[in-house]
Short mmCIF file of C-alpha atoms and ligand atoms in Angstrom, two decimals:
data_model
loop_
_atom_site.label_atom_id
_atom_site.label_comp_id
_atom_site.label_asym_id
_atom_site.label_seq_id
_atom_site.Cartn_x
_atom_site.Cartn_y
_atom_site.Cartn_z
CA UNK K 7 78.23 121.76 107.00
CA UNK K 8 81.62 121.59 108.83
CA UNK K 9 82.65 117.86 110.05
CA UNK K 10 85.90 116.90 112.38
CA UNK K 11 87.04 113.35 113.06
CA UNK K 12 89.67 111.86 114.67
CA UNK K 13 91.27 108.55 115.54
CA UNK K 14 93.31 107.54 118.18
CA UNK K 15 95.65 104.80 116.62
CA UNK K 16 94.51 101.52 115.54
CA UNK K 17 95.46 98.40 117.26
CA UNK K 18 93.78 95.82 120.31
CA UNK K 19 90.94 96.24 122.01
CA UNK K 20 91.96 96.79 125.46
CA UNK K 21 88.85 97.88 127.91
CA UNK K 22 90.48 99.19 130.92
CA UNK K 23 91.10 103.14 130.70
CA UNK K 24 88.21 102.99 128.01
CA UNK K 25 86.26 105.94 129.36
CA UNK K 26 89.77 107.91 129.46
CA UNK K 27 89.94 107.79 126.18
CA UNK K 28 86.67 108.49 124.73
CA UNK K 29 86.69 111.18 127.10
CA UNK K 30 90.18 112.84 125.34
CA UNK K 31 88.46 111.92 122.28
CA UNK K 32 85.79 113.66 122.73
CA UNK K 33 88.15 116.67 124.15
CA UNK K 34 89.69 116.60 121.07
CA UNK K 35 86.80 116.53 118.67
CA UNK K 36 85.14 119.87 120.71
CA UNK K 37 89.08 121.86 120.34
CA UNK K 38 88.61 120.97 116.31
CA UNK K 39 84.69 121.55 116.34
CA UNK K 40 84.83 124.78 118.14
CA UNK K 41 86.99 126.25 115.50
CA UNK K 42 85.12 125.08 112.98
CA UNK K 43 81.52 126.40 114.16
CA UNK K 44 83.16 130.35 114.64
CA UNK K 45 83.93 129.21 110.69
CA UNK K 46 87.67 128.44 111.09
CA UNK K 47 89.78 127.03 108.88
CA UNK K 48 89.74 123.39 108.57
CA UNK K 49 93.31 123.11 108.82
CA UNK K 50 93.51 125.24 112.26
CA UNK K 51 90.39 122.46 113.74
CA UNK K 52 93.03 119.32 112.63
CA UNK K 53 95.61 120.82 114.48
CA UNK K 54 93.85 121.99 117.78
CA UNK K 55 92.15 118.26 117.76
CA UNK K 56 96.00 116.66 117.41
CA UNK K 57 97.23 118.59 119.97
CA UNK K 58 94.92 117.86 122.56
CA UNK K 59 95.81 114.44 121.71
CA UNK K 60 99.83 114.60 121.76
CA UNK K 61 98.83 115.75 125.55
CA UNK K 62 97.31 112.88 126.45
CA UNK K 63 99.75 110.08 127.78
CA UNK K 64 97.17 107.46 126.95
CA UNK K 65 98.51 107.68 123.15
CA UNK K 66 101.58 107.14 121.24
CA UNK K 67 102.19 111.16 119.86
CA UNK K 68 103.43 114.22 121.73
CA UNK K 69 103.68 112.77 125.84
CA UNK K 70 102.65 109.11 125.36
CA UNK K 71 105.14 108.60 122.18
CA UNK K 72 106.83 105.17 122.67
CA UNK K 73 110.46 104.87 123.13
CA UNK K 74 113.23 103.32 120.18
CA UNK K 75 115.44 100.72 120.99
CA UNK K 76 117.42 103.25 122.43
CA UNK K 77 115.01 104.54 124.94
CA UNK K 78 114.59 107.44 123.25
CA UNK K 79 111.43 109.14 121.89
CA UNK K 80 111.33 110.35 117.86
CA UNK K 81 108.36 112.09 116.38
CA UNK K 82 106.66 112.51 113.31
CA UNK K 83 104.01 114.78 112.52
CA UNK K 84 102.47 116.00 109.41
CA UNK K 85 99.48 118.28 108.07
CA UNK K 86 97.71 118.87 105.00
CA UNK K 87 95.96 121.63 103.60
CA UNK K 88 92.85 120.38 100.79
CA UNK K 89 93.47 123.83 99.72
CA UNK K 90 96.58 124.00 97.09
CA UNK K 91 97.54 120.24 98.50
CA UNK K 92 100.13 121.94 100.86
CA UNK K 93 101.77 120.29 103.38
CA UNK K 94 104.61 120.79 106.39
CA UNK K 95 105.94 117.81 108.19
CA UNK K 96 108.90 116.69 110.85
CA UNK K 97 110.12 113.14 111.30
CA UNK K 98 112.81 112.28 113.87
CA UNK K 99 111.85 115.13 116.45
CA UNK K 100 113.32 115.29 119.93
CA UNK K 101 111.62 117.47 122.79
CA UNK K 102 108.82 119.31 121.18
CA UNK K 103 105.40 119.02 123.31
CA UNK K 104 103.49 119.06 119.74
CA UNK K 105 104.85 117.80 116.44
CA UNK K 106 102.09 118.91 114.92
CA UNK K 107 102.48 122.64 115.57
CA UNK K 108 105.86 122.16 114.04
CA UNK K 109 104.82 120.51 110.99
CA UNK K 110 102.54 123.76 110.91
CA UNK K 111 105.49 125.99 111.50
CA UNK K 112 107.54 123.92 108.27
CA UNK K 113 104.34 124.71 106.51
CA UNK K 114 103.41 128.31 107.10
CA UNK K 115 107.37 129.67 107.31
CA UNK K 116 109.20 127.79 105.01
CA UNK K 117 109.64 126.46 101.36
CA UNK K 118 110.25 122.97 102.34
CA UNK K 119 107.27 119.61 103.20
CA UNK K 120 109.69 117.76 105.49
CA UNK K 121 112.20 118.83 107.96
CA UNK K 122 113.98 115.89 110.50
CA UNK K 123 115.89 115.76 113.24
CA UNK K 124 118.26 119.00 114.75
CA UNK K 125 117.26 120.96 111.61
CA UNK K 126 113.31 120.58 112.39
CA UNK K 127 114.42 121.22 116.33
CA UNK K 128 116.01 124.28 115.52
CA UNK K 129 112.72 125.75 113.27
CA UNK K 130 111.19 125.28 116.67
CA UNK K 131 113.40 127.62 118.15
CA UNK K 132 113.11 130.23 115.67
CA UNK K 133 109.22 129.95 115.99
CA UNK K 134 108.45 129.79 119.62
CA UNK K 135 107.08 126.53 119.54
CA UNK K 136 107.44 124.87 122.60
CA UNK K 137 110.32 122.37 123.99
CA UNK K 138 109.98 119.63 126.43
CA UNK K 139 112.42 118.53 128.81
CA UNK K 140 112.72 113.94 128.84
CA UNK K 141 110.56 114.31 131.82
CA UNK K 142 107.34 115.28 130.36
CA UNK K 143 107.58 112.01 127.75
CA UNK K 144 106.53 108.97 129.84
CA UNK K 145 108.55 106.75 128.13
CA UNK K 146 112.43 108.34 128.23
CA UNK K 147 110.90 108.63 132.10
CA UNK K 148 113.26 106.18 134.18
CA UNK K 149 115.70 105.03 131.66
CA UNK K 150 119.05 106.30 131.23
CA UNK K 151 118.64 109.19 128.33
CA UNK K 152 118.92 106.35 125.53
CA UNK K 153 121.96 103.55 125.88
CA UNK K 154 122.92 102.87 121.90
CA UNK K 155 120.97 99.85 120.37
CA UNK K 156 124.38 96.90 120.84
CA UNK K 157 125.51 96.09 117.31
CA UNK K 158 124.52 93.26 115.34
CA UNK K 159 120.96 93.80 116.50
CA UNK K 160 119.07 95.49 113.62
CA UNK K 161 117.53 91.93 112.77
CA UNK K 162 116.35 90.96 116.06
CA UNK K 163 115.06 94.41 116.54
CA UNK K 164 113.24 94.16 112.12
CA UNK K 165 111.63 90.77 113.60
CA UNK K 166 110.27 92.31 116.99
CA UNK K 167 109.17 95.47 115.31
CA UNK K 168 107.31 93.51 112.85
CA UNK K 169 105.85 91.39 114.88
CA UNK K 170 104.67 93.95 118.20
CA UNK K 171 103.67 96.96 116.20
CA UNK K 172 99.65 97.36 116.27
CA UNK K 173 99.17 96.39 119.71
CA UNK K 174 101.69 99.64 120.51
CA UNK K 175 100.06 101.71 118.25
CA UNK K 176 98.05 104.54 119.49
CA UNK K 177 98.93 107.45 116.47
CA UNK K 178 96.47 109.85 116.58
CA UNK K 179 95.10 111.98 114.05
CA UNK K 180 92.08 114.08 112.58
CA UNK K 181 90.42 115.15 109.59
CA UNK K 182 88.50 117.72 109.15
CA UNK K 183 86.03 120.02 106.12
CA UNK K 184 85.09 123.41 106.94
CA UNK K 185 82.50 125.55 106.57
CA UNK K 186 83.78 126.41 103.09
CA UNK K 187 84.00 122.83 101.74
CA UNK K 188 88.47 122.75 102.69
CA UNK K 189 89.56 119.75 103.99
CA UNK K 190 92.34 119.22 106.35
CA UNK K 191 94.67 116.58 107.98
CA UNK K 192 96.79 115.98 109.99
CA UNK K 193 98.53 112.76 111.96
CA UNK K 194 101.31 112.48 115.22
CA UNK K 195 103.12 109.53 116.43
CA UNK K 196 106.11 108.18 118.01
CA UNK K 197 106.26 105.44 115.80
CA UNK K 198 106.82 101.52 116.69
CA UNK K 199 107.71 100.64 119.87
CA UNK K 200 111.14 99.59 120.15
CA UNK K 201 112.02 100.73 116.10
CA UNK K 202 115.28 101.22 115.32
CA UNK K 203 116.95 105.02 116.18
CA UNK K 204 115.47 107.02 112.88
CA UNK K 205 113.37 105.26 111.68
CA UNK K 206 110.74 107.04 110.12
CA UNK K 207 106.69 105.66 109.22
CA UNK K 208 104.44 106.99 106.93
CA UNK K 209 102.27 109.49 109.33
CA UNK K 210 104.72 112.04 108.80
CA UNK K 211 104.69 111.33 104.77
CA UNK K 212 102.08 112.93 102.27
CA UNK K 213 100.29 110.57 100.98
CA UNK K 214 101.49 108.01 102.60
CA UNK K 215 99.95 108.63 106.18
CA UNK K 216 98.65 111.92 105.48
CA UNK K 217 96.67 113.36 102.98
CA UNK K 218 94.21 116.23 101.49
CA UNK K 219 92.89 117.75 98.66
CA UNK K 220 89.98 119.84 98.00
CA UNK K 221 87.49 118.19 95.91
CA UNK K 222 88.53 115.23 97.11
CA UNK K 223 88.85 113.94 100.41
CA UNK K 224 90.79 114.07 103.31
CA UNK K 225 92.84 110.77 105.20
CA UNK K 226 95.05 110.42 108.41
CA UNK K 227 96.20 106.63 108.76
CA UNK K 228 97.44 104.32 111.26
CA UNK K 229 98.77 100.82 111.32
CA UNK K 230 101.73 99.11 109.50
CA UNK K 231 104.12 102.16 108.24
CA UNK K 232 105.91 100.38 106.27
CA UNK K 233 102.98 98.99 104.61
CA UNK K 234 100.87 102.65 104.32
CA UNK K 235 104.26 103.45 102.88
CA UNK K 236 105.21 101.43 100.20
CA UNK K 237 101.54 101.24 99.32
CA UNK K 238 100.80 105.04 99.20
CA UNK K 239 98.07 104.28 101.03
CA UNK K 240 96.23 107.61 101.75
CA UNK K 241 97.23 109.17 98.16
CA UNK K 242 95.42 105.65 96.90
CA UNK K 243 92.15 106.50 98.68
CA UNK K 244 92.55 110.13 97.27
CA UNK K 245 93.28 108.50 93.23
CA UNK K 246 90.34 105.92 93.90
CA UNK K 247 87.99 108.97 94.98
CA UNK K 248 89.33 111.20 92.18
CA UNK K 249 89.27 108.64 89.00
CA UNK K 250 87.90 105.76 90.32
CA UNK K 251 84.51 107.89 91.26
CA UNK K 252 84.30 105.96 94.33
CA UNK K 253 83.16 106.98 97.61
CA UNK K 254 85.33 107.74 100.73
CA UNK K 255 83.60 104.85 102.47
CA UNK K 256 84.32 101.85 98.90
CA UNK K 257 87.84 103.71 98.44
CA UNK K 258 89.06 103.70 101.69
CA UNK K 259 87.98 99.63 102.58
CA UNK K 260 89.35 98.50 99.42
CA UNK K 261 92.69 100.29 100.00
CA UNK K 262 92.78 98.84 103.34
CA UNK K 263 91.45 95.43 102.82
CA UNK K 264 92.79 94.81 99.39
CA UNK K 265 95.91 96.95 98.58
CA UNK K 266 97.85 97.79 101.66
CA UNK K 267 99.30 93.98 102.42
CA UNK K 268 99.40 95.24 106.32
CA UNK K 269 97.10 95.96 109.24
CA UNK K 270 95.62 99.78 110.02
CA UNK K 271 93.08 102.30 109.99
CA UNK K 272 91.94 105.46 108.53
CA UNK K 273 89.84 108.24 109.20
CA UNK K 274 88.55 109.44 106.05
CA UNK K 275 85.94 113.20 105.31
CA UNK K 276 84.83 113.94 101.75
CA UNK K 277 83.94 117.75 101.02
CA UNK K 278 80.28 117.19 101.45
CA UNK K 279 81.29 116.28 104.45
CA UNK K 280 80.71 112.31 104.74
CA UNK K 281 82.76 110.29 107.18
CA UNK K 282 84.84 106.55 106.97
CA UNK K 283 86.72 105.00 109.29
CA UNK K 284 87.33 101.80 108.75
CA UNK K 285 90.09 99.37 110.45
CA UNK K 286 91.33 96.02 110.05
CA UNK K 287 92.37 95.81 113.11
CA UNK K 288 89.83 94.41 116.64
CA UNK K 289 89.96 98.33 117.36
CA UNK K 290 90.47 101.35 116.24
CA UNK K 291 89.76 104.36 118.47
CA UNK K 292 87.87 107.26 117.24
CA UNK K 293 85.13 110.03 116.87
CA UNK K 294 83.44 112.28 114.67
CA UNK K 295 81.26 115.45 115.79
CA UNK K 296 79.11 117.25 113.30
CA UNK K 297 78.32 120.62 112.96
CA UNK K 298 75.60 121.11 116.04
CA UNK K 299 75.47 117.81 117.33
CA UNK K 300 77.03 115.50 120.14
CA UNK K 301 80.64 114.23 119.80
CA UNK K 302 80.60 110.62 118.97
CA UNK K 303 83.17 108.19 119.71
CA UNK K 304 83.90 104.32 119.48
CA UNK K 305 86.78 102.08 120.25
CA UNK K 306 85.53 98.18 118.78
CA UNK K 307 83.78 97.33 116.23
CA UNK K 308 80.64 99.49 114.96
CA UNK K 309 77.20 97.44 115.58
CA UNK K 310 76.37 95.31 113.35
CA UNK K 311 79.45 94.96 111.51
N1 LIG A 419 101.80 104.21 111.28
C1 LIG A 419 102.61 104.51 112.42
C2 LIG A 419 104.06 104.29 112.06
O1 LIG A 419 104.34 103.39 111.30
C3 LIG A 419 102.30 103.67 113.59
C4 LIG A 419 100.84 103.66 113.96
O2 LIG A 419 99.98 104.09 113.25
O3 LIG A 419 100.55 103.21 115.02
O4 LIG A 419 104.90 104.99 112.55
#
């Protein structure tokens, strides 16, 4: 039984432009779900479902990234093959339309999990993955190609970022189990709105933001990088599931509630094909779709909780 779900950033609970985006959700679940149902490969069905995604203005990856203090936009991407726990990722990316293709192309073409900045452009290049021009990112729209942040503001700039970063958040991601029992992830974002010029979160990070392994599960997070970060957060869900004999649903809510020290999401798929997704934020955008049946999505709180 194949499974795809995705999640589009967790954060606020704004209603206007709702339908928009379970309608891109839902977009995004039937790219994944149609690979999956021909019996593609997991890892393909997170990737299709991210880039429909990184289209969509409406979230903070690919077009709708947010901009740094700088008025620029960096990206991060990473995915993450169950099957031999492989992974590509790029952090720091300028002008590529989908991160997440070129975190494929560090996987599938080179020896290396993370490429950044000019280095991960230039892979793009040499792979015909495809550039954007400032125009196509709403947010370097209208300001003046990225004045330098004015020195002696990286504290202003910590406090702000610390304070403003969930309501900004839209990351998106998927996760996905195939037809042969591989999982899959993958995750996209611009990061915090207004961060400081390279900074980097933990989406593009295995095990951090990202994570899969066969046997296992399968996690793309959102929230507080620095806290997913420092708290391994996605890897944890994976050690909980793995030794811990907990399920995806117990490991991922304690991680979240009781390890991570910060606010976020997951979207969480176990090889038998069970879905979490739990958030400790008001909302947390998202949407699973099972092998022959209708997409579903939700942004608030599930009933009943
Ligand atoms: N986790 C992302 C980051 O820190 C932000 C988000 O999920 O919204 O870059």
């Amino acid at each position: 039984m194949s499974v795809i779900a995705v999640h589009g950033g967790a954060g606020l609970w704004r209603r206007e432009g709702e339908d928009e985006v379970h309608a891109i959700l839902r977009e995004a679940l039937q790219a994944g779900g149609a690979i999956l149902r021909r019996g593609g490969k997991a890892l393909d069905a997170v990737q299709a479902a991210v880039e429909i995604l990184e289209d969509a203005p409406r979230f903070n990856a690919g077009r709708g990234a947010v901009a740094t203090a700088d008025g620029t936009v960096e990206l991060d991407a990473c995915v993450m093959d169950g099957v031999g726990r492989r992974a590509g990722a790029v952090a720091c990316v300028r002008g590529i339309r989908h991160p997440v293709a070129l975190a494929r192309a560090v996987l599938d073409h080179t020896p290396h999990v993370l490429l950044v900045g000019a280095g991960a452009e230039r892979l793009a290049d040499e792979y015909g993955i495809e550039r954007a021009d400032d125009a196509w990112f709403q947010e370097v729209q209208g300001l003046a190609g990225g004045d330098p942040v004015p020195k002696g503001q990286a504290p202003a700039l910590r406090r702000a970022a610390a304070q403003t970063p969930i309501e900004e958040s839209e990351t998106v991601g998927a996760v996905a189990v195939d037809i042969g029992g591989h999982v899959a992830a993958a995750t996209s974002t611009g990061g915090m709105k207004g961060q400081w010029p390279g900074r980097v979160g933990d989406a593009p990070l295995p095990g951090a933001g990202t994570f899969a392994e066969d046997g296992v599960c399968a996690v793309s997070a959102t929230g507080d990088g620095e806290a997913f970060m420092t708290s391994v957060a996605a890897h944890e869900v994976a050690v909980l599931v793995r030794h811990g004999k907990l399920g995806i649903e117990e490991a991922s809510s304690l991680v979240l509630r009781s390890r991570i020290g910060g606010t976020g999401g997951m979207v969480v798929v176990s090889p038998r094909g069970e879905v979490a997704m739990p958030f400790t934020t008001p909302a947390m955008a998202r949407g699973v779709l099972r092998e022959d049946e209708q997409p579903w999505t939700a942004i608030g709180p599930d009933p009943g909780n």
